PDB file of C-alpha atoms in Angstrom:
ATOM      1  CA  MET A  13      23.454   0.905  22.185  1.00 43.00           C
ATOM      2  CA  ARG A  14      25.436   2.906  19.636  1.00 41.00           C
ATOM      3  CA  SER A  15      23.635   5.037  17.113  1.00 43.00           C
ATOM      4  CA  LEU A  16      24.106   4.337  13.434  1.00 45.00           C
ATOM      5  CA  PRO A  17      23.878   6.826  10.557  1.00 48.00           C
ATOM      6  CA  LEU A  18      20.935   6.057   8.312  1.00 50.00           C
ATOM      7  CA  PRO A  19      21.540   5.397   4.610  1.00 48.00           C
ATOM      8  CA  LEU A  20      20.292   8.201   2.407  1.00 42.00           C
ATOM      9  CA  ALA A  21      17.321   6.211   1.079  1.00 45.00           C
ATOM     10  CA  LEU A  22      16.101   5.320   4.557  1.00 48.00           C
ATOM     11  CA  THR A  23      16.775   8.797   5.950  1.00 46.00           C
ATOM     12  CA  ALA A  24      14.396  10.084   3.294  1.00 46.00           C
ATOM     13  CA  ARG A  25      11.870   7.487   4.420  1.00 49.00           C
ATOM     14  CA  LEU A  26      11.712   9.176   7.835  1.00 45.00           C
ATOM     15  CA  SER A  27      10.026  12.180   6.216  1.00 42.00           C
ATOM     16  CA  PRO A  28       6.667  10.776   4.976  1.00 39.00           C
ATOM     17  CA  VAL A  29       5.369  13.970   3.403  1.00 35.00           C
ATOM     18  CA  VAL A  30       8.501  14.513   1.310  1.00 34.00           C
ATOM     19  CA  VAL A  31       8.720  10.912   0.209  1.00 35.00           C
ATOM     20  CA  LEU A  32       5.060  10.526  -0.754  1.00 32.00           C
ATOM     21  CA  ALA A  33       4.951  13.890  -2.538  1.00 34.00           C
ATOM     22  CA  ALA A  34       8.034  13.000  -4.561  1.00 35.00           C
ATOM     23  CA  ALA A  35       7.367   9.368  -5.300  1.00 36.00           C
ATOM     24  CA  GLY A  36       3.660   8.739  -4.798  1.00 37.00           C
ATOM     25  CA  TRP A  37       3.076   5.019  -4.706  1.00 35.00           C
ATOM     26  CA  ALA A  38       6.088   4.110  -6.906  1.00 37.00           C
ATOM     27  CA  LEU A  39       8.278   1.213  -5.802  1.00 34.00           C
ATOM     28  CA  SER A  40      11.979   1.679  -5.180  1.00 36.00           C
ATOM     29  CA  SER A  41      14.096   0.478  -8.103  1.00 35.00           C
ATOM     30  CA  GLY A  42      16.014  -2.753  -7.685  1.00 38.00           C
ATOM     31  CA  PRO A  43      15.907  -6.481  -8.382  1.00 36.00           C
ATOM     32  CA  LEU A  44      12.428  -7.908  -8.090  1.00 36.00           C
ATOM     33  CA  VAL A  45      11.681 -10.705  -5.661  1.00 37.00           C
ATOM     34  CA  ALA A  46       8.415 -12.491  -6.379  1.00 37.00           C
ATOM     35  CA  PRO A  47       6.281 -13.179  -3.297  1.00 37.00           C
ATOM     36  CA  GLN A  48       4.903 -16.618  -2.637  1.00 38.00           C
ATOM     37  CA  ALA A  49       1.545 -15.879  -4.210  1.00 37.00           C
ATOM     38  CA  ALA A  50      -0.506 -17.306  -7.030  1.00 36.00           C
ATOM     39  CA  ALA A  51       0.507 -16.496 -10.614  1.00 37.00           C
ATOM     40  CA  HIS A  52      -0.650 -13.116 -11.841  1.00 37.00           C
ATOM     41  CA  LYS A  53      -3.924 -13.223 -13.687  1.00 39.00           C
ATOM     42  CA  PRO A  54      -5.522 -10.243 -15.441  1.00 39.00           C
ATOM     43  CA  ALA A  55      -8.244  -8.807 -13.264  1.00 39.00           C
ATOM     44  CA  GLU A  56     -11.760  -9.307 -14.524  1.00 40.00           C
ATOM     45  CA  GLU A  57     -13.404  -6.140 -15.670  1.00 40.00           C
ATOM     46  CA  LYS A  58     -16.723  -5.488 -14.020  1.00 40.00           C
ATOM     47  CA  THR A  59     -19.618  -4.041 -15.968  1.00 39.00           C
ATOM     48  CA  GLU A  60     -20.715  -0.641 -14.764  1.00 39.00           C
ATOM     49  CA  THR A  61     -24.015  -0.643 -12.938  1.00 38.00           C
ATOM     50  CA  ARG A  62     -26.348   2.047 -14.120  1.00 35.00           C
ATOM     51  CA  ALA A  63     -28.981   3.630 -11.928  1.00 35.00           C
ATOM     52  CA  ALA A  64     -32.556   2.719 -12.875  1.00 37.00           C
ATOM     53  CA  SER A  65     -33.764   5.745 -14.794  1.00 35.00           C
ATOM     54  CA  ALA A  66     -34.511   6.872 -18.309  1.00 34.00           C
ATOM     55  CA  PRO A  67     -31.583   6.362 -20.745  1.00 36.00           C
ATOM     56  CA  SER A  68     -31.190  10.106 -21.247  1.00 33.00           C
ATOM     57  CA  THR A  69     -30.623  10.744 -17.534  1.00 33.00           C
ATOM     58  CA  SER A  70     -28.922   7.501 -16.375  1.00 38.00           C
ATOM     59  CA  THR A  71     -25.857   7.903 -14.138  1.00 43.00           C
ATOM     60  CA  VAL A  72     -23.116   5.587 -12.910  1.00 50.00           C
ATOM     61  CA  SER A  73     -23.953   3.951  -9.593  1.00 54.00           C
ATOM     62  CA  LYS A  74     -20.821   4.033  -7.420  1.00 73.00           C
ATOM     63  CA  ALA A  75     -20.322   1.557  -4.601  1.00 90.00           C
ATOM     64  CA  TYR A  76     -18.021   3.994  -2.758  1.00 96.00           C
ATOM     65  CA  SER A  77     -18.485   7.747  -2.677  1.00 94.00           C
ATOM     66  CA  ALA A  78     -15.630   8.737  -0.355  1.00 95.00           C
ATOM     67  CA  ALA A  79     -12.373   7.401   1.064  1.00 96.00           C
ATOM     68  CA  PRO A  80     -12.502   6.228   4.697  1.00 95.00           C
ATOM     69  CA  ALA A  81     -10.181   7.547   7.420  1.00 96.00           C
ATOM     70  CA  PRO A  82      -6.934   5.720   6.548  1.00 97.00           C
ATOM     71  CA  CYS A  83      -5.384   5.987  10.019  1.00 98.00           C
ATOM     72  CA  ASP A  84      -8.332   4.017  11.425  1.00 97.00           C
ATOM     73  CA  SER A  85      -8.194   1.338   8.748  1.00 97.00           C
ATOM     74  CA  VAL A  86      -5.689  -1.008  10.403  1.00 97.00           C
ATOM     75  CA  ALA A  87      -6.097  -2.502  13.885  1.00 97.00           C
ATOM     76  CA  GLU A  88      -3.830  -1.261  16.669  1.00 97.00           C
ATOM     77  CA  LYS A  89      -2.478  -4.766  17.289  1.00 97.00           C
ATOM     78  CA  THR A  90      -1.593  -5.035  13.583  1.00 98.00           C
ATOM     79  CA  ILE A  91       0.359  -1.778  13.739  1.00 98.00           C
ATOM     80  CA  GLU A  92       2.183  -3.044  16.847  1.00 97.00           C
ATOM     81  CA  SER A  93       3.096  -6.218  14.972  1.00 97.00           C
ATOM     82  CA  LEU A  94       4.094  -4.704  11.632  1.00 98.00           C
ATOM     83  CA  VAL A  95       5.670  -1.436  12.832  1.00 98.00           C
ATOM     84  CA  PRO A  96       6.998  -2.000  16.389  1.00 97.00           C
ATOM     85  CA  GLY A  97       7.406   1.268  18.252  1.00 97.00           C
ATOM     86  CA  ALA A  98       5.134   3.303  15.971  1.00 98.00           C
ATOM     87  CA  LYS A  99       2.230   5.350  17.326  1.00 96.00           C
ATOM     88  CA  ALA A 100      -1.010   3.515  16.569  1.00 95.00           C
ATOM     89  CA  SER A 101      -2.648   6.784  15.496  1.00 96.00           C
ATOM     90  CA  GLY A 102      -0.341   7.106  12.470  1.00 97.00           C
ATOM     91  CA  LYS A 103       0.088  10.289  10.451  1.00 97.00           C
ATOM     92  CA  GLU A 104      -2.317  11.266   7.675  1.00 97.00           C
ATOM     93  CA  ILE A 105      -0.631  12.772   4.630  1.00 96.00           C
ATOM     94  CA  PRO A 106      -2.114  16.024   3.231  1.00 93.00           C
ATOM     95  CA  SER A 107      -4.244  15.505   0.107  1.00 92.00           C
ATOM     96  CA  THR A 108      -5.674  17.869  -2.486  1.00 91.00           C
ATOM     97  CA  ASP A 109      -9.025  16.074  -2.187  1.00 93.00           C
ATOM     98  CA  THR A 110      -9.553  14.161   1.060  1.00 91.00           C
ATOM     99  CA  LYS A 111     -12.937  12.892  -0.090  1.00 91.00           C
ATOM    100  CA  LEU A 112     -11.361  10.888  -2.919  1.00 95.00           C
ATOM    101  CA  ARG A 113      -7.708  10.345  -1.906  1.00 97.00           C
ATOM    102  CA  ARG A 114      -6.376   9.691   1.600  1.00 98.00           C
ATOM    103  CA  THR A 115      -3.143   8.151   2.932  1.00 98.00           C
ATOM    104  CA  CYS A 116      -1.857   7.293   6.404  1.00 98.00           C
ATOM    105  CA  SER A 117       1.739   6.406   7.323  1.00 98.00           C
ATOM    106  CA  TRP A 118       3.366   4.640  10.240  1.00 98.00           C
ATOM    107  CA  ASN A 119       7.145   4.321  10.643  1.00 98.00           C
ATOM    108  CA  ALA A 120       9.507   3.556  13.495  1.00 98.00           C
ATOM    109  CA  LEU A 121      13.063   2.561  14.312  1.00 97.00           C
ATOM    110  CA  LYS A 122      13.170   0.138  17.245  1.00 96.00           C
ATOM    111  CA  GLY A 123      16.712  -0.818  18.143  1.00 96.00           C
ATOM    112  CA  TYR A 124      18.267  -1.532  14.779  1.00 96.00           C
ATOM    113  CA  ASP A 125      15.027  -2.579  13.060  1.00 97.00           C
ATOM    114  CA  TYR A 126      13.224  -0.084  10.846  1.00 98.00           C
ATOM    115  CA  ARG A 127       9.687  -0.529   9.514  1.00 98.00           C
ATOM    116  CA  TRP A 128       7.406   1.610   7.369  1.00 98.00           C
ATOM    117  CA  LEU A 129       3.724   1.151   6.439  1.00 98.00           C
ATOM    118  CA  ASP A 130       1.454   3.200   4.171  1.00 98.00           C
ATOM    119  CA  VAL A 131      -2.272   2.688   3.602  1.00 98.00           C
ATOM    120  CA  SER A 132      -3.748   4.662   0.698  1.00 98.00           C
ATOM    121  CA  TYR A 133      -7.275   4.951  -0.704  1.00 98.00           C
ATOM    122  CA  GLU A 134      -8.356   6.376  -4.042  1.00 98.00           C
ATOM    123  CA  VAL A 135     -12.041   6.537  -4.995  1.00 97.00           C
ATOM    124  CA  MET A 136     -12.793   6.861  -8.707  1.00 97.00           C
ATOM    125  CA  GLU A 137     -15.831   7.778 -10.772  1.00 96.00           C
ATOM    126  CA  SER A 138     -16.681   4.228 -11.828  1.00 96.00           C
ATOM    127  CA  ASP A 139     -15.728   0.570 -11.629  1.00 97.00           C
ATOM    128  CA  GLU A 140     -14.358   0.851 -15.142  1.00 97.00           C
ATOM    129  CA  ALA A 141     -12.047   3.752 -14.222  1.00 97.00           C
ATOM    130  CA  ALA A 142     -10.781   1.880 -11.164  1.00 97.00           C
ATOM    131  CA  GLN A 143     -10.177  -1.275 -13.193  1.00 97.00           C
ATOM    132  CA  LYS A 144      -8.200   0.691 -15.781  1.00 97.00           C
ATOM    133  CA  ALA A 145      -6.059   2.339 -13.081  1.00 97.00           C
ATOM    134  CA  TYR A 146      -5.549  -1.019 -11.362  1.00 97.00           C
ATOM    135  CA  GLN A 147      -4.354  -2.609 -14.597  1.00 96.00           C
ATOM    136  CA  GLU A 148      -1.958   0.284 -15.284  1.00 95.00           C
ATOM    137  CA  HIS A 149      -0.433  -0.001 -11.801  1.00 93.00           C
ATOM    138  CA  THR A 150       0.007  -3.776 -11.935  1.00 94.00           C
ATOM    139  CA  ASP A 151       1.432  -3.692 -15.461  1.00 92.00           C
ATOM    140  CA  LYS A 152       4.259  -1.480 -14.168  1.00 90.00           C
ATOM    141  CA  LYS A 153       5.101  -3.867 -11.320  1.00 86.00           C
ATOM    142  CA  SER A 154       6.142  -7.152 -12.886  1.00 84.00           C
ATOM    143  CA  GLY A 155       7.363 -10.102 -10.857  1.00 90.00           C
ATOM    144  CA  GLY A 156       4.425 -10.260  -8.464  1.00 94.00           C
ATOM    145  CA  GLY A 157       1.253 -12.297  -8.328  1.00 95.00           C
ATOM    146  CA  ALA A 158      -2.463 -12.230  -7.702  1.00 96.00           C
ATOM    147  CA  VAL A 159      -3.842 -12.254  -4.148  1.00 97.00           C
ATOM    148  CA  PRO A 160      -6.998 -14.426  -4.084  1.00 96.00           C
ATOM    149  CA  GLY A 161      -9.991 -13.376  -2.037  1.00 96.00           C
ATOM    150  CA  LEU A 162      -9.045  -9.732  -1.634  1.00 97.00           C
ATOM    151  CA  GLY A 163     -11.502  -7.211  -3.101  1.00 96.00           C
ATOM    152  CA  ASP A 164     -12.562  -7.738  -6.708  1.00 97.00           C
ATOM    153  CA  SER A 165      -8.919  -8.221  -7.695  1.00 97.00           C
ATOM    154  CA  ALA A 166      -5.577  -7.768  -5.949  1.00 98.00           C
ATOM    155  CA  TYR A 167      -1.895  -7.952  -6.780  1.00 98.00           C
ATOM    156  CA  SER A 168       1.204  -8.244  -4.598  1.00 98.00           C
ATOM    157  CA  VAL A 169       4.869  -7.646  -5.439  1.00 98.00           C
ATOM    158  CA  VAL A 170       8.046  -7.517  -3.334  1.00 98.00           C
ATOM    159  CA  THR A 171      11.310  -5.798  -4.290  1.00 97.00           C
ATOM    160  CA  LEU A 172      14.779  -5.712  -2.766  1.00 97.00           C
ATOM    161  CA  THR A 173      17.089  -2.698  -3.024  1.00 97.00           C
ATOM    162  CA  THR A 174      20.626  -2.194  -1.718  1.00 97.00           C
ATOM    163  CA  GLU A 175      22.299   1.158  -1.050  1.00 96.00           C
ATOM    164  CA  ASP A 176      25.632   1.590   0.721  1.00 95.00           C
ATOM    165  CA  LYS A 177      25.497  -2.170   1.464  1.00 96.00           C
ATOM    166  CA  GLN A 178      22.197  -1.707   3.335  1.00 97.00           C
ATOM    167  CA  GLU A 179      19.308  -3.843   2.125  1.00 98.00           C
ATOM    168  CA  THR A 180      15.686  -2.725   2.138  1.00 98.00           C
ATOM    169  CA  ARG A 181      12.840  -5.027   1.178  1.00 98.00           C
ATOM    170  CA  GLU A 182       9.494  -3.500   0.174  1.00 98.00           C
ATOM    171  CA  GLY A 183       6.119  -5.080  -0.475  1.00 98.00           C
ATOM    172  CA  VAL A 184       3.260  -3.409  -2.336  1.00 98.00           C
ATOM    173  CA  VAL A 185      -0.303  -4.711  -2.512  1.00 98.00           C
ATOM    174  CA  ILE A 186      -2.818  -3.075  -4.852  1.00 98.00           C
ATOM    175  CA  ALA A 187      -6.458  -4.088  -4.434  1.00 98.00           C
ATOM    176  CA  ARG A 188      -9.545  -2.983  -6.344  1.00 98.00           C
ATOM    177  CA  ALA A 189     -12.943  -3.010  -4.676  1.00 97.00           C
ATOM    178  CA  SER A 190     -15.590  -1.774  -7.110  1.00 97.00           C
ATOM    179  CA  ASN A 191     -14.684   1.871  -7.918  1.00 98.00           C
ATOM    180  CA  ALA A 192     -11.954   2.191  -5.265  1.00 98.00           C
ATOM    181  CA  LEU A 193      -8.258   1.310  -5.146  1.00 98.00           C
ATOM    182  CA  VAL A 194      -6.459   0.393  -1.929  1.00 98.00           C
ATOM    183  CA  THR A 195      -2.656   0.478  -1.987  1.00 98.00           C
ATOM    184  CA  ILE A 196      -0.427  -0.851   0.792  1.00 98.00           C
ATOM    185  CA  THR A 197       3.319  -0.185   0.982  1.00 98.00           C
ATOM    186  CA  TYR A 198       5.313  -2.031   3.649  1.00 98.00           C
ATOM    187  CA  ASN A 199       9.091  -2.191   3.983  1.00 98.00           C
ATOM    188  CA  GLY A 200      11.881  -2.806   6.435  1.00 98.00           C
ATOM    189  CA  SER A 201      15.622  -2.952   7.123  1.00 98.00           C
ATOM    190  CA  ASP A 202      17.978  -4.161   9.847  1.00 97.00           C
ATOM    191  CA  PHE A 203      20.745  -1.617  10.418  1.00 96.00           C
ATOM    192  CA  GLU A 204      22.870  -3.983  12.491  1.00 96.00           C
ATOM    193  CA  SER A 205      23.096  -6.871  10.039  1.00 97.00           C
ATOM    194  CA  LYS A 206      22.457  -4.599   7.032  1.00 97.00           C
ATOM    195  CA  LYS A 207      20.055  -7.271   5.830  1.00 97.00           C
ATOM    196  CA  ALA A 208      16.369  -6.875   5.019  1.00 98.00           C
ATOM    197  CA  PRO A 209      13.456  -8.873   6.434  1.00 97.00           C
ATOM    198  CA  GLY A 210      12.560 -11.972   4.413  1.00 97.00           C
ATOM    199  CA  THR A 211      10.278 -11.840   1.392  1.00 97.00           C
ATOM    200  CA  ASP A 212       7.619 -13.900   3.157  1.00 97.00           C
ATOM    201  CA  THR A 213       7.613 -11.592   6.196  1.00 97.00           C
ATOM    202  CA  ILE A 214       7.157  -8.448   4.117  1.00 98.00           C
ATOM    203  CA  ASN A 215       4.642  -9.986   1.721  1.00 98.00           C
ATOM    204  CA  LYS A 216       2.435 -11.456   4.466  1.00 98.00           C
ATOM    205  CA  GLY A 217       2.580  -8.193   6.418  1.00 98.00           C
ATOM    206  CA  ALA A 218       1.494  -6.144   3.407  1.00 98.00           C
ATOM    207  CA  ILE A 219      -1.353  -8.553   2.609  1.00 98.00           C
ATOM    208  CA  LYS A 220      -2.572  -8.540   6.232  1.00 98.00           C
ATOM    209  CA  ALA A 221      -2.726  -4.730   6.210  1.00 98.00           C
ATOM    210  CA  ALA A 222      -4.459  -4.803   2.809  1.00 98.00           C
ATOM    211  CA  LYS A 223      -7.192  -7.147   4.047  1.00 98.00           C
ATOM    212  CA  GLU A 224      -7.941  -4.884   7.006  1.00 98.00           C
ATOM    213  CA  ALA A 225      -7.881  -1.755   4.825  1.00 98.00           C
ATOM    214  CA  VAL A 226     -10.332  -3.245   2.296  1.00 98.00           C
ATOM    215  CA  ALA A 227     -12.600  -4.378   5.139  1.00 97.00           C
ATOM    216  CA  ALA A 228     -12.519  -0.820   6.558  1.00 97.00           C
ATOM    217  CA  LEU A 229     -13.529   0.551   3.152  1.00 96.00           C
ATOM    218  CA  GLU A 230     -16.492  -1.808   2.949  1.00 93.00           C
ATOM    219  CA  ALA A 231     -17.570  -1.125   6.535  1.00 92.00           C
ATOM    220  CA  ASP A 232     -17.296   2.634   6.141  1.00 81.00           C
ATOM    221  CA  GLU A 233     -19.663   2.722   3.158  1.00 69.00           C
ATOM    222  CA  GLY A 234     -22.015   0.228   4.743  1.00 58.00           C
TER     223      GLY A 234
END
């Protein structure tokens, strides 16, 4: 099997710390491809739950106080399916506050097929703050749609980019569960055909990882 030089964009992808520090959760620019999901609906804003105490000393009751271990949030068999050849343990990305923000990455090149998966958690001070952040993120990512039955609200979008004739398709799922946000980034390329995996493949993979990550958040706090 002959080795192929990686396009610049995908070479950068092989360095998770550099990529995440430079781009955060931003999607790659390019034409948008809408996933086969329900039409986007504004997420319902939940009313903050106040602790039972005197008005002068009431505080916000938070469902989640800390982010769970992101590298344990997705099942090993799911990693094997979505990122063939990747170590199931993943690689946690350094954070300035691991109690509130944590991210794990998996990436691998098997033959000519490249896959990348990120699972990120961000715990906020209230449901209201999380809802506001969720709305800001989804407003910036047009062309997607709502994901029913995932957290309190969830949104999925898929994009296609081409560089040096090499296609890369990326799916992002953002889910809000009470005062926490869960963000999944999943993408892939085929270096032999220079084509990207289909929209349905990437979208379903990102949603599967998102469901497991939200379940891990709920189980961790429980």
